[in-house]
CSV table of C-alpha atoms and ligand atoms in Angstrom, one decimal:
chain,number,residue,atom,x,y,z
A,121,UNK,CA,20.1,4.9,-2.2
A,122,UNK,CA,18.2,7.1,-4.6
A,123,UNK,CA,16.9,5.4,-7.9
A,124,UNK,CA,18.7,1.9,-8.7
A,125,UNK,CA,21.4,2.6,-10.3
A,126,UNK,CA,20.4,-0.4,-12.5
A,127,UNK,CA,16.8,0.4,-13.3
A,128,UNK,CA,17.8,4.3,-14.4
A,129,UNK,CA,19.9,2.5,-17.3
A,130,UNK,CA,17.2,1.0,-19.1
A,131,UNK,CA,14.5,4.0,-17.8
A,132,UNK,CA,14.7,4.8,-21.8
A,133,UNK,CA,13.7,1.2,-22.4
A,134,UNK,CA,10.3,1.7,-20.1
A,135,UNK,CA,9.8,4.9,-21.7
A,136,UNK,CA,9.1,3.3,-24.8
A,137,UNK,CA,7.0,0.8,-23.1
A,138,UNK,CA,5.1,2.9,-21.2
A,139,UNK,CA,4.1,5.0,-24.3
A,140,UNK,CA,3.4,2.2,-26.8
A,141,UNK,CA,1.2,0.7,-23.9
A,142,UNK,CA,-0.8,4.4,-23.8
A,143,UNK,CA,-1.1,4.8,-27.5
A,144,UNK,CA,-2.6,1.1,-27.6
A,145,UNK,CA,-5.1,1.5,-24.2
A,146,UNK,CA,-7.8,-0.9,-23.7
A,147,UNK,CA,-10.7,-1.4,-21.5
A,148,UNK,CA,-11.7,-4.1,-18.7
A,149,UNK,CA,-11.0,-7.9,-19.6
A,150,UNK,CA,-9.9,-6.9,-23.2
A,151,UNK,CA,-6.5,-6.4,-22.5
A,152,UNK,CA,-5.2,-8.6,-25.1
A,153,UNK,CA,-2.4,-6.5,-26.8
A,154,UNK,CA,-1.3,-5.7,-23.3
A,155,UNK,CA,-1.3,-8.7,-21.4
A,156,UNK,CA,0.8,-10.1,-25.1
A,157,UNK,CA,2.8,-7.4,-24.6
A,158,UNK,CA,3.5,-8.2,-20.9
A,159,UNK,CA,4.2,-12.0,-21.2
A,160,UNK,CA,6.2,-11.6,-24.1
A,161,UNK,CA,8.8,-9.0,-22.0
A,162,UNK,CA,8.3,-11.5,-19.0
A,163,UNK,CA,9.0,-14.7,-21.3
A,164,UNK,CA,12.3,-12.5,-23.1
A,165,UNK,CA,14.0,-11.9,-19.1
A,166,UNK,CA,13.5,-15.9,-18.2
A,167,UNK,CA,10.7,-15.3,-16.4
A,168,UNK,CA,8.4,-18.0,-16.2
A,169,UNK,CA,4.4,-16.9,-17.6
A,170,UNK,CA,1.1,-18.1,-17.0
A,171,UNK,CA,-1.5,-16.2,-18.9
A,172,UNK,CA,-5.2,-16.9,-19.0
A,173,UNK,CA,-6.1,-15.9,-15.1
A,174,UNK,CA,-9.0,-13.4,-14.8
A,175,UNK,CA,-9.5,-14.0,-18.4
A,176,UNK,CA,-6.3,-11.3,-19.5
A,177,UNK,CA,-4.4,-11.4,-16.4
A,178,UNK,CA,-0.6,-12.7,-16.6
A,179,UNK,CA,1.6,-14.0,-13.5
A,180,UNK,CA,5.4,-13.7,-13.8
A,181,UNK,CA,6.8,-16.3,-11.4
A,182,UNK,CA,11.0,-15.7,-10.3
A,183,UNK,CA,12.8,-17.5,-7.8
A,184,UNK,CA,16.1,-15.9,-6.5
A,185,UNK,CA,19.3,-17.6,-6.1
A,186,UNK,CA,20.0,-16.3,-2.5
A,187,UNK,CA,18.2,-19.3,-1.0
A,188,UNK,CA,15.0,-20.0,0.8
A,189,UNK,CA,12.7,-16.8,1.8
A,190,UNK,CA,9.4,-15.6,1.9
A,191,UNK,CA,6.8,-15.6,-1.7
A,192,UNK,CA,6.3,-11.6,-2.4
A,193,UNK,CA,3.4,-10.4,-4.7
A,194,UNK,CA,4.1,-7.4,-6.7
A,195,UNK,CA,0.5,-6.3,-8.6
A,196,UNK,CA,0.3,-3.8,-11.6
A,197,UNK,CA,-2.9,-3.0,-13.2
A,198,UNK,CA,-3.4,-2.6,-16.8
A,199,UNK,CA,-6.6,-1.5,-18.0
A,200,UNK,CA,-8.0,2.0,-19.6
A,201,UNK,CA,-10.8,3.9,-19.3
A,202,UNK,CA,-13.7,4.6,-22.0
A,203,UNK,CA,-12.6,8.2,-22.3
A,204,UNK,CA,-11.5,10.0,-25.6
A,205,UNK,CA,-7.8,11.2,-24.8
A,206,UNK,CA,-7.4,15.1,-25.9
A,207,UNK,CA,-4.2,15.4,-25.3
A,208,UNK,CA,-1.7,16.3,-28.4
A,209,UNK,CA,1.0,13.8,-27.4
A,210,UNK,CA,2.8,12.0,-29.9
A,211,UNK,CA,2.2,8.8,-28.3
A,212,UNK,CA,-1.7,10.1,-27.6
A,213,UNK,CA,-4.0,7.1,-27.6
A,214,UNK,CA,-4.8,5.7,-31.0
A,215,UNK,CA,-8.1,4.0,-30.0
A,216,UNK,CA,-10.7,6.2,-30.0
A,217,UNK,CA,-13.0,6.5,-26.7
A,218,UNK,CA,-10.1,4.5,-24.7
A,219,UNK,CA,-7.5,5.9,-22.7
A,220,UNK,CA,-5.2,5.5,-20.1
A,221,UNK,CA,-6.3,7.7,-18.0
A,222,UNK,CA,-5.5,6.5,-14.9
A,223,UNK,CA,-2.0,5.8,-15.5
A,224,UNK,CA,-2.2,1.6,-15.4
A,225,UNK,CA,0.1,1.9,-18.4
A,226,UNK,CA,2.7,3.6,-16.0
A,227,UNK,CA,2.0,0.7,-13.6
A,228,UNK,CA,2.7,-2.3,-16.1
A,229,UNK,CA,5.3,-0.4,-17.3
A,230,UNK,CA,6.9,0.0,-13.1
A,231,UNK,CA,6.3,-3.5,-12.5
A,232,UNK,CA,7.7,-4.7,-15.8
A,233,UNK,CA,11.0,-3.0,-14.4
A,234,UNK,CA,11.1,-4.3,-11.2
A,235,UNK,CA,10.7,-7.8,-13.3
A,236,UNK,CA,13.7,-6.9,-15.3
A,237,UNK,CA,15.8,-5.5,-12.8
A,238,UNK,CA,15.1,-8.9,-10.7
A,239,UNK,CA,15.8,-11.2,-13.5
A,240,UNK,CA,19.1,-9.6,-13.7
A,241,UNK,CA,20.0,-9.7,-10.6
A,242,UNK,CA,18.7,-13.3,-9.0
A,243,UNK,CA,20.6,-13.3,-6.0
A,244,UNK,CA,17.7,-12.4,-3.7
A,245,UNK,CA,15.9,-14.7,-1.5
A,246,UNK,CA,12.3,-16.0,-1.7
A,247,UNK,CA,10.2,-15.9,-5.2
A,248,UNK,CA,9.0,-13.0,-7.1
A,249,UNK,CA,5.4,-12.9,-8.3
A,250,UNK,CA,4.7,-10.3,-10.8
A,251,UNK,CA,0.8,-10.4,-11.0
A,252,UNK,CA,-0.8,-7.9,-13.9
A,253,UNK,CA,-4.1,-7.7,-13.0
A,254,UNK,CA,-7.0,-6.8,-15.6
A,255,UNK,CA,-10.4,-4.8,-14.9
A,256,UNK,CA,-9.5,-2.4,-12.0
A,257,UNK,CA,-11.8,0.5,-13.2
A,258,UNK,CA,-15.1,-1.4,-11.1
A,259,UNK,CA,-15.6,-4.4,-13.3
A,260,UNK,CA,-13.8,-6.7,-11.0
A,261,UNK,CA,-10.3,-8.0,-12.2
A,262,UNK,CA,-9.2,-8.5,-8.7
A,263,UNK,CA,-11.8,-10.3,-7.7
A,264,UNK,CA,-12.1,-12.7,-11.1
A,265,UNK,CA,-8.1,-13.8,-10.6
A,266,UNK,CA,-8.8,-14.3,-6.7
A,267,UNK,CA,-11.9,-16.5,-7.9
A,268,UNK,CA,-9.9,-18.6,-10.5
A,269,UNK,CA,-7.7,-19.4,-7.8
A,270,UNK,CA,-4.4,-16.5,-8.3
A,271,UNK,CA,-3.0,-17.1,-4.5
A,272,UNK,CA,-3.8,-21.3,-4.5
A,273,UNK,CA,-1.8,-21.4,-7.4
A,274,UNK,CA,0.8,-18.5,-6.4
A,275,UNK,CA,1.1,-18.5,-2.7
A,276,UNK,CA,2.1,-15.2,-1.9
A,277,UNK,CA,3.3,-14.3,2.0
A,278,UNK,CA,2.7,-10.8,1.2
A,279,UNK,CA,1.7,-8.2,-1.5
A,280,UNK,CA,2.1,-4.9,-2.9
A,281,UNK,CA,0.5,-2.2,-4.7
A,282,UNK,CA,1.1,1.3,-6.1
A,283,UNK,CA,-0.6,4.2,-7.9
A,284,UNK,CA,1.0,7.0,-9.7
A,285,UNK,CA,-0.8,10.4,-7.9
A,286,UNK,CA,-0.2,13.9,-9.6
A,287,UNK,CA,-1.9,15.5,-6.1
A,288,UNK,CA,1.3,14.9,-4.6
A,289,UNK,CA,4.7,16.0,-5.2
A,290,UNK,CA,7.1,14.7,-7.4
A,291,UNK,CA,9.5,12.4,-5.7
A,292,UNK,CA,6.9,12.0,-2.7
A,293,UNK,CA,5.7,8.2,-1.7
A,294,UNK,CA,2.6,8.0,0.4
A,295,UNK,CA,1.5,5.0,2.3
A,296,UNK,CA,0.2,4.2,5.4
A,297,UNK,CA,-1.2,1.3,7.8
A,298,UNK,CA,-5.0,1.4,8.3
A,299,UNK,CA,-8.2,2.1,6.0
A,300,UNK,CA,-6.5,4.0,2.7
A,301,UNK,CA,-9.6,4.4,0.2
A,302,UNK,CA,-13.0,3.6,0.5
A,303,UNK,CA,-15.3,0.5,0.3
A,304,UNK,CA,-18.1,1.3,-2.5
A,305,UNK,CA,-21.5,-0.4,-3.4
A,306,UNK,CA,-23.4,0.1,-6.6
A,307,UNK,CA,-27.2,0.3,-6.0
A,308,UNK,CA,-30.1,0.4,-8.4
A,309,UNK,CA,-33.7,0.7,-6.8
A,310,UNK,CA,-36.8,0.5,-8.8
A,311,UNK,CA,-40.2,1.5,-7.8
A,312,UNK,CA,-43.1,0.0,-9.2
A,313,UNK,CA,-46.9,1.9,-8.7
A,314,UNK,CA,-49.5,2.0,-10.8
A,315,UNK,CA,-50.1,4.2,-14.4
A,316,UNK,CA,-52.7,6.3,-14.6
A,317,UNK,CA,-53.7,10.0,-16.0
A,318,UNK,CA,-51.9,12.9,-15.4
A,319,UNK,CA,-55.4,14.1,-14.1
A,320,UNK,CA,-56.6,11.4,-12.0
A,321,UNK,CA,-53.5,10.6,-9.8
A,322,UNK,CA,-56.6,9.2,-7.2
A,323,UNK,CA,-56.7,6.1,-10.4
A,324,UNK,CA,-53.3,5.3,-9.8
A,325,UNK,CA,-50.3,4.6,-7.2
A,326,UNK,CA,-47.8,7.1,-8.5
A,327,UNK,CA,-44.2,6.1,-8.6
A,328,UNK,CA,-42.8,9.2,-9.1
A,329,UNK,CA,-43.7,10.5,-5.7
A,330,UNK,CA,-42.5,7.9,-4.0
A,331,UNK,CA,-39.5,8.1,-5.5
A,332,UNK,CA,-39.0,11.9,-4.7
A,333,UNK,CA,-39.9,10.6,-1.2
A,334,UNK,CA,-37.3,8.1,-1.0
A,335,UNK,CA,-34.6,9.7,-2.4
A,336,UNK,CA,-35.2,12.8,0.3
A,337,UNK,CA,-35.5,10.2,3.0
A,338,UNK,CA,-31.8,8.3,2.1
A,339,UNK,CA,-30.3,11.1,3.0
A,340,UNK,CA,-30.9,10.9,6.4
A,341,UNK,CA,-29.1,7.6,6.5
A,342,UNK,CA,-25.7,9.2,6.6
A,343,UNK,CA,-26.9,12.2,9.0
A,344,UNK,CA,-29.0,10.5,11.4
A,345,UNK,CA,-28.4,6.6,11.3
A,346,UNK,CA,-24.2,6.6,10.5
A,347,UNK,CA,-22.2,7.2,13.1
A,348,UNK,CA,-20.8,10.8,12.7
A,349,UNK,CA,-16.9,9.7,13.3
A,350,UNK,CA,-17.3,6.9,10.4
A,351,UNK,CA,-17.4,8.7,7.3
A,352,UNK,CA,-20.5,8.0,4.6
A,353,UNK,CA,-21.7,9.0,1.7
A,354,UNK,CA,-24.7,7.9,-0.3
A,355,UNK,CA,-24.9,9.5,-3.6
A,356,UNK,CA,-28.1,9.1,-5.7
A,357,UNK,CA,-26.5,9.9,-9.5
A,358,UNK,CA,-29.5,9.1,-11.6
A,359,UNK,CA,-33.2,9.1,-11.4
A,360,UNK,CA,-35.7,7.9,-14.3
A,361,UNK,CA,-39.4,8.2,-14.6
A,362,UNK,CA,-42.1,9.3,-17.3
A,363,UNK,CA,-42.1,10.1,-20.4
A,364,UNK,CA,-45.5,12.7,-20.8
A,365,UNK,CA,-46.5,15.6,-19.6
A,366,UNK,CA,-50.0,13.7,-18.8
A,367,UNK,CA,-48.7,10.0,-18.0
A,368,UNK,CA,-48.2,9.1,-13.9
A,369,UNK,CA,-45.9,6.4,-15.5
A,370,UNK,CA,-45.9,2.9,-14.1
A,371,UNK,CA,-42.1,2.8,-12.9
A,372,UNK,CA,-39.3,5.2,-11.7
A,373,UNK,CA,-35.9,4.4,-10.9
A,374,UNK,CA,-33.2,5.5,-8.7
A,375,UNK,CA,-29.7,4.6,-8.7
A,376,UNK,CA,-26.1,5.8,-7.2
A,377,UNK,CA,-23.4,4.1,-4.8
A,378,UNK,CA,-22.6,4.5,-1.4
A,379,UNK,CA,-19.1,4.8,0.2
A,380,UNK,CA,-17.9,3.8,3.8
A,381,UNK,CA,-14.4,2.9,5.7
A,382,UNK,CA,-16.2,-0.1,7.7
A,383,UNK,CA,-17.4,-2.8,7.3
A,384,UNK,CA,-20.0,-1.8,10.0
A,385,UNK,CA,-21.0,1.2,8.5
A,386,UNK,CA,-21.3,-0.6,5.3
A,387,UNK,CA,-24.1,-2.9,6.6
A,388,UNK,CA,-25.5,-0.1,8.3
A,389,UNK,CA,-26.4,2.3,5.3
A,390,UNK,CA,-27.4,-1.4,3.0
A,391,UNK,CA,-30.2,-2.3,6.0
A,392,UNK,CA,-31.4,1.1,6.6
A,393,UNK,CA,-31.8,1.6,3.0
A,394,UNK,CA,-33.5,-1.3,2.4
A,395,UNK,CA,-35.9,-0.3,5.6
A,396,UNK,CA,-36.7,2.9,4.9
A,397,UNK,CA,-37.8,1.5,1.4
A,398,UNK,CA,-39.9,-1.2,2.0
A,399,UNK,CA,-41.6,1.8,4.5
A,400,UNK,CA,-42.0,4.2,1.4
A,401,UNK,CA,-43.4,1.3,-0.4
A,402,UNK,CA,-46.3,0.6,1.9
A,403,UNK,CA,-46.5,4.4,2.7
A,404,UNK,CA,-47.3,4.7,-1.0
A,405,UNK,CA,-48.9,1.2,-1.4
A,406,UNK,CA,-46.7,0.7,-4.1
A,407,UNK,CA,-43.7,-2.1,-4.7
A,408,UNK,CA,-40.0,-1.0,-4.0
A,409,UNK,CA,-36.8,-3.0,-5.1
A,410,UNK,CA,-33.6,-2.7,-4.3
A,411,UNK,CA,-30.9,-3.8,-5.5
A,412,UNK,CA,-27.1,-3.3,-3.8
A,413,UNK,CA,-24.1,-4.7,-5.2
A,414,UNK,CA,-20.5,-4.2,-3.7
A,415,UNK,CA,-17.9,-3.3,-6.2
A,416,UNK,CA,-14.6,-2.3,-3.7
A,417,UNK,CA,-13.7,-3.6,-0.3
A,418,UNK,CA,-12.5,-0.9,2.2
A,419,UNK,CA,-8.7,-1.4,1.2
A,420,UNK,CA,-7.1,-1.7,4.3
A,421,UNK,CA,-2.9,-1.6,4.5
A,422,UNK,CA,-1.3,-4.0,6.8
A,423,UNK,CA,0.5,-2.8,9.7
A,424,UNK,CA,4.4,-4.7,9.3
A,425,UNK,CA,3.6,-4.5,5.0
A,426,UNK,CA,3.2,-0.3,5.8
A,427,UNK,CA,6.2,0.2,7.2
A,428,UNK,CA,8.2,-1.6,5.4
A,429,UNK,CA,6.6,-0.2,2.1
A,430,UNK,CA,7.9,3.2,3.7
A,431,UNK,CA,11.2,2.4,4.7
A,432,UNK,CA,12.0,1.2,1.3
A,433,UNK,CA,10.4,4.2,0.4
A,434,UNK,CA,12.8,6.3,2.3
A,435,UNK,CA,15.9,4.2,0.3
A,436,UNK,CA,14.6,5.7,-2.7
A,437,UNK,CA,13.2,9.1,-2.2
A,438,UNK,CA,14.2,10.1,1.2
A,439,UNK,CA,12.8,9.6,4.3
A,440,UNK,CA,11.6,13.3,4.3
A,441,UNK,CA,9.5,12.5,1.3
A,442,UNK,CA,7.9,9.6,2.3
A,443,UNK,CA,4.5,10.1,3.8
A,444,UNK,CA,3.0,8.1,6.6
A,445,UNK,CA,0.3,10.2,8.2
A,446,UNK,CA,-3.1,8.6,7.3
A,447,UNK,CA,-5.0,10.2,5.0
A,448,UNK,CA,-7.5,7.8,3.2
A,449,UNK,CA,-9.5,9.1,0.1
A,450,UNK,CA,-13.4,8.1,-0.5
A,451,UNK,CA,-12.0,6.7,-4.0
A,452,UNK,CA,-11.6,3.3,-4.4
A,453,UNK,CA,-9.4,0.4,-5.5
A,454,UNK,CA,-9.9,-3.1,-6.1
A,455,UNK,CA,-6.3,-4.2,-4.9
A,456,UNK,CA,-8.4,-4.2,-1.6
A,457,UNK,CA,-9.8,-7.4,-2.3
A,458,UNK,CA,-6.0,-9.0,-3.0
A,459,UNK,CA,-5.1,-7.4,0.7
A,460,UNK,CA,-8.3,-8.9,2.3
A,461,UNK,CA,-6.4,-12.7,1.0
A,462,UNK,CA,-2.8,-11.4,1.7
A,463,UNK,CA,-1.0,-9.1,4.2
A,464,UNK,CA,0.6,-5.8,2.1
A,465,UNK,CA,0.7,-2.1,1.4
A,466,UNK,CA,-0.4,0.1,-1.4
A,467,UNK,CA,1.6,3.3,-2.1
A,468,UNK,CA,1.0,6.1,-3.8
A,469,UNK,CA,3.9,7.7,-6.0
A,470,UNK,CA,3.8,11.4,-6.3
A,471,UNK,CA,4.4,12.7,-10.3
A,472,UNK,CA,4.7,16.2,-12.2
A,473,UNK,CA,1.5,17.5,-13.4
A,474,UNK,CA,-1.7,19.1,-12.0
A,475,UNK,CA,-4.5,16.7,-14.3
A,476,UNK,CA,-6.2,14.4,-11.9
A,477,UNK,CA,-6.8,10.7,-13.0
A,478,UNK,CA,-10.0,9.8,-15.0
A,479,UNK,CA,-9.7,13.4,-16.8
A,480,UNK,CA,-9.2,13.5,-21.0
A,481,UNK,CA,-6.5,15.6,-20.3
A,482,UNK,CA,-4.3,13.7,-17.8
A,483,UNK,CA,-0.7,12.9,-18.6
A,484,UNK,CA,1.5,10.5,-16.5
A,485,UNK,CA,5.2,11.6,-15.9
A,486,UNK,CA,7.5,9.3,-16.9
A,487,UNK,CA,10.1,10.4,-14.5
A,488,UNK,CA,8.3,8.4,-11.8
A,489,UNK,CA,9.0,5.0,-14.0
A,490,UNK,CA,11.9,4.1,-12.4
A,491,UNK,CA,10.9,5.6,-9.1
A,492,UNK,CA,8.2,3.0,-8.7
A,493,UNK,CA,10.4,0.0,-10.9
A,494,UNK,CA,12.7,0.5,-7.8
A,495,UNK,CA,10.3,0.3,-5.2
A,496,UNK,CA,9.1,-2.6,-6.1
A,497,UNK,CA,11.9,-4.4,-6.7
A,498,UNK,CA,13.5,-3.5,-3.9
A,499,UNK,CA,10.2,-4.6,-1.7
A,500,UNK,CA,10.7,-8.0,-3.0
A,501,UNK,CA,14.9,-7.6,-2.3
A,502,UNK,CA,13.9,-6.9,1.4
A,503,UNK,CA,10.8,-8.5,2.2
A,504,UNK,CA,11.3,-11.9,1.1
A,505,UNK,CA,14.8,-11.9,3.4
A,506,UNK,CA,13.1,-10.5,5.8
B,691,NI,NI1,-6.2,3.8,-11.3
């Protein structure tokens, strides 16, 4: 069974959505328009709507008609990014500095599909719930509907995920049981000595030193302290500090984020960091802080959720396009936290087009719209009889 059959007839129909969703992008937690847009399609196929969870996130509840069966979460995202589209399409983003350029539009637009196609055709078992989620891009969506109670008030017996990826092949489906992309902290570390002249470094404790210090001596968390089968990275992306050529400031600051696959190596690299700066600190007699906050769990796929994932997968695209080898990415998603509540699977759907995601040039091939509408639909079809 390639495409449904179904799905493929109104493919024009999510065209259209897809692109008015791209020229209207917006960022984190202010997906108004979009979250309108997505209960208003929901409340037009008899699907019943509740709006308001994780401030713009929707839930599209369905039960089927075939009976008893098993509550299956399908998630879309639906946020843009802060980036000023320069592509000349006629359905470019109209919003300037926002863009979907991660392809979240193509997701609402695959799981508004799937919606359809299931409203039409209720004779499957279980209940549907279509969860739009807001805020993936690190500001916590995920995590906000998980806290305002999403799976108390939707039990779910399983979930899935999927995001467009122009790396792979068109017509290709990735997924795969185990760690898939990386857990990632945010970290901000701020050293505090004491001012002095430029000339009389002996008058002061100078920050700026330390700093250089510390920042050398993090590295050697991921080659001497992490294991070297556990991949690590610790990535310092900005340092600040002075503002004269003749000033030994007061205060420097380093910040950056860390990425791991355990949870183990995770609390490794946080406590060695936080020990090898309170030891720069008194090496330098001056006062260290540090500050680590997590932003992604590790997003680990369920075994069971995996391979089912892929054998729909193979319905749709062919078994010889369906990819279950792992290869996880140091990238990260927040669907991770929804999996950590819920056994699942998130895929990866292969597109046209050589732009990576999170570039001002990307464009999203809307051939994959109903490659990904029948995925999911048919994961609820399946899973919930299952
Ligand atoms: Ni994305």
């Amino acid at each position: 069974m390639p495409v449904l059959p179904q799905i493929e007839s109104f493919t024009d129909e999510l065209v259209a959505i897809r692109r008015d969703l791209h020229a209207h992008p917006e960022i984190g937690f202010e997906e108004v328009r979009t979250s309108g847009v997505v209960a208003e399609k929901l409340g037009q196929w008899g699907i019943e709507v509740h709006r308001g969870i994780g401030k713009t996130g929707v839930v599209g509840i369905l039960k089927g008609e075939g009976g008893p069966g098993k509550r299956i979460g399908l998630r879309a995202d639906m946020d843009a990014l802060p980036i000023q589209e320069i592509t000349n399409l006629p359905w470019r983003s109209t919003i300037p500095d926002r863009m979907h350029a991660c392809g979240h539009d193509g997701h609402t637009t695959m799981l508004l599909g799937a919606a359809r196609y299931l409203a039409e055709n209720r004779n499957f078992k279980g209940t549907a719930i279509f969860v739009f989620q807001p805020a993936e891009e690190g500001l916590g969506g995920a995590r906000s509907m998980i806290a305002e109670k999403l799976f108390e008030r939707f039990p779910c017996d399983e979930i899935y995920g999927l995001h467009n990826a122009p790396n792979l092949d068109p017509g290709q489906i990735q997924v795969f049981p185990g760690p898939a992309m990386a857990g990632a902290d945010f970290f901000d570390i701020k050293i505090t000595g004491k001012g002095s002249h430029g000339a009389m470094p002996h008058m002061g404790r100078d920050p700026v030193v330390a700093a250089l210090t510390l920042a050398g001596a993090l590295q050697t968390i991921v080659s001497r302290n992490a294991d070297p089968r556990e991949a690590a990275v610790l990535s310092i992306t900005k340092v600040h500090a002075g503002s004269a050529y003749n000033v030994i400031p007061e205060e420097a600051e380093l910040a950056g984020t860390i990425r791991t696959f355990s949870s183990e190596t995770g609390e490794l690299v946080r406590a060695r960091m936080r020990e090898i700066a309170a030891g720069i600190g008194a090496t330098f007699g001056v006062t260290v802080t540090v500050d680590i906050r997590n932003i992604f769990d590790v997003l680990v796929n369920h075994e069971a959720q995996s391979q089912a994932a892929a054998a729909v997968a193979a319905e749709i695209v062919g078994p010889e396009n369906v990819l279950t080898e792992p290869k996880p990415v140091m990238g990260s998603e927040d669907f991770a936290d929804m999996l950590r509540v819920v056994p699942g699977a998130y895929a990866w759907v292969g597109h046209a087009g050589n732009v990576p995601v999170h570039n001002p040039a990307y464009v999203l091939d809307d051939g994959i719209l109903p490659v990904g509408a029948s995925l999911l639909a048919r994961l609820v079809e399946t899973r919930a009889a299952a």
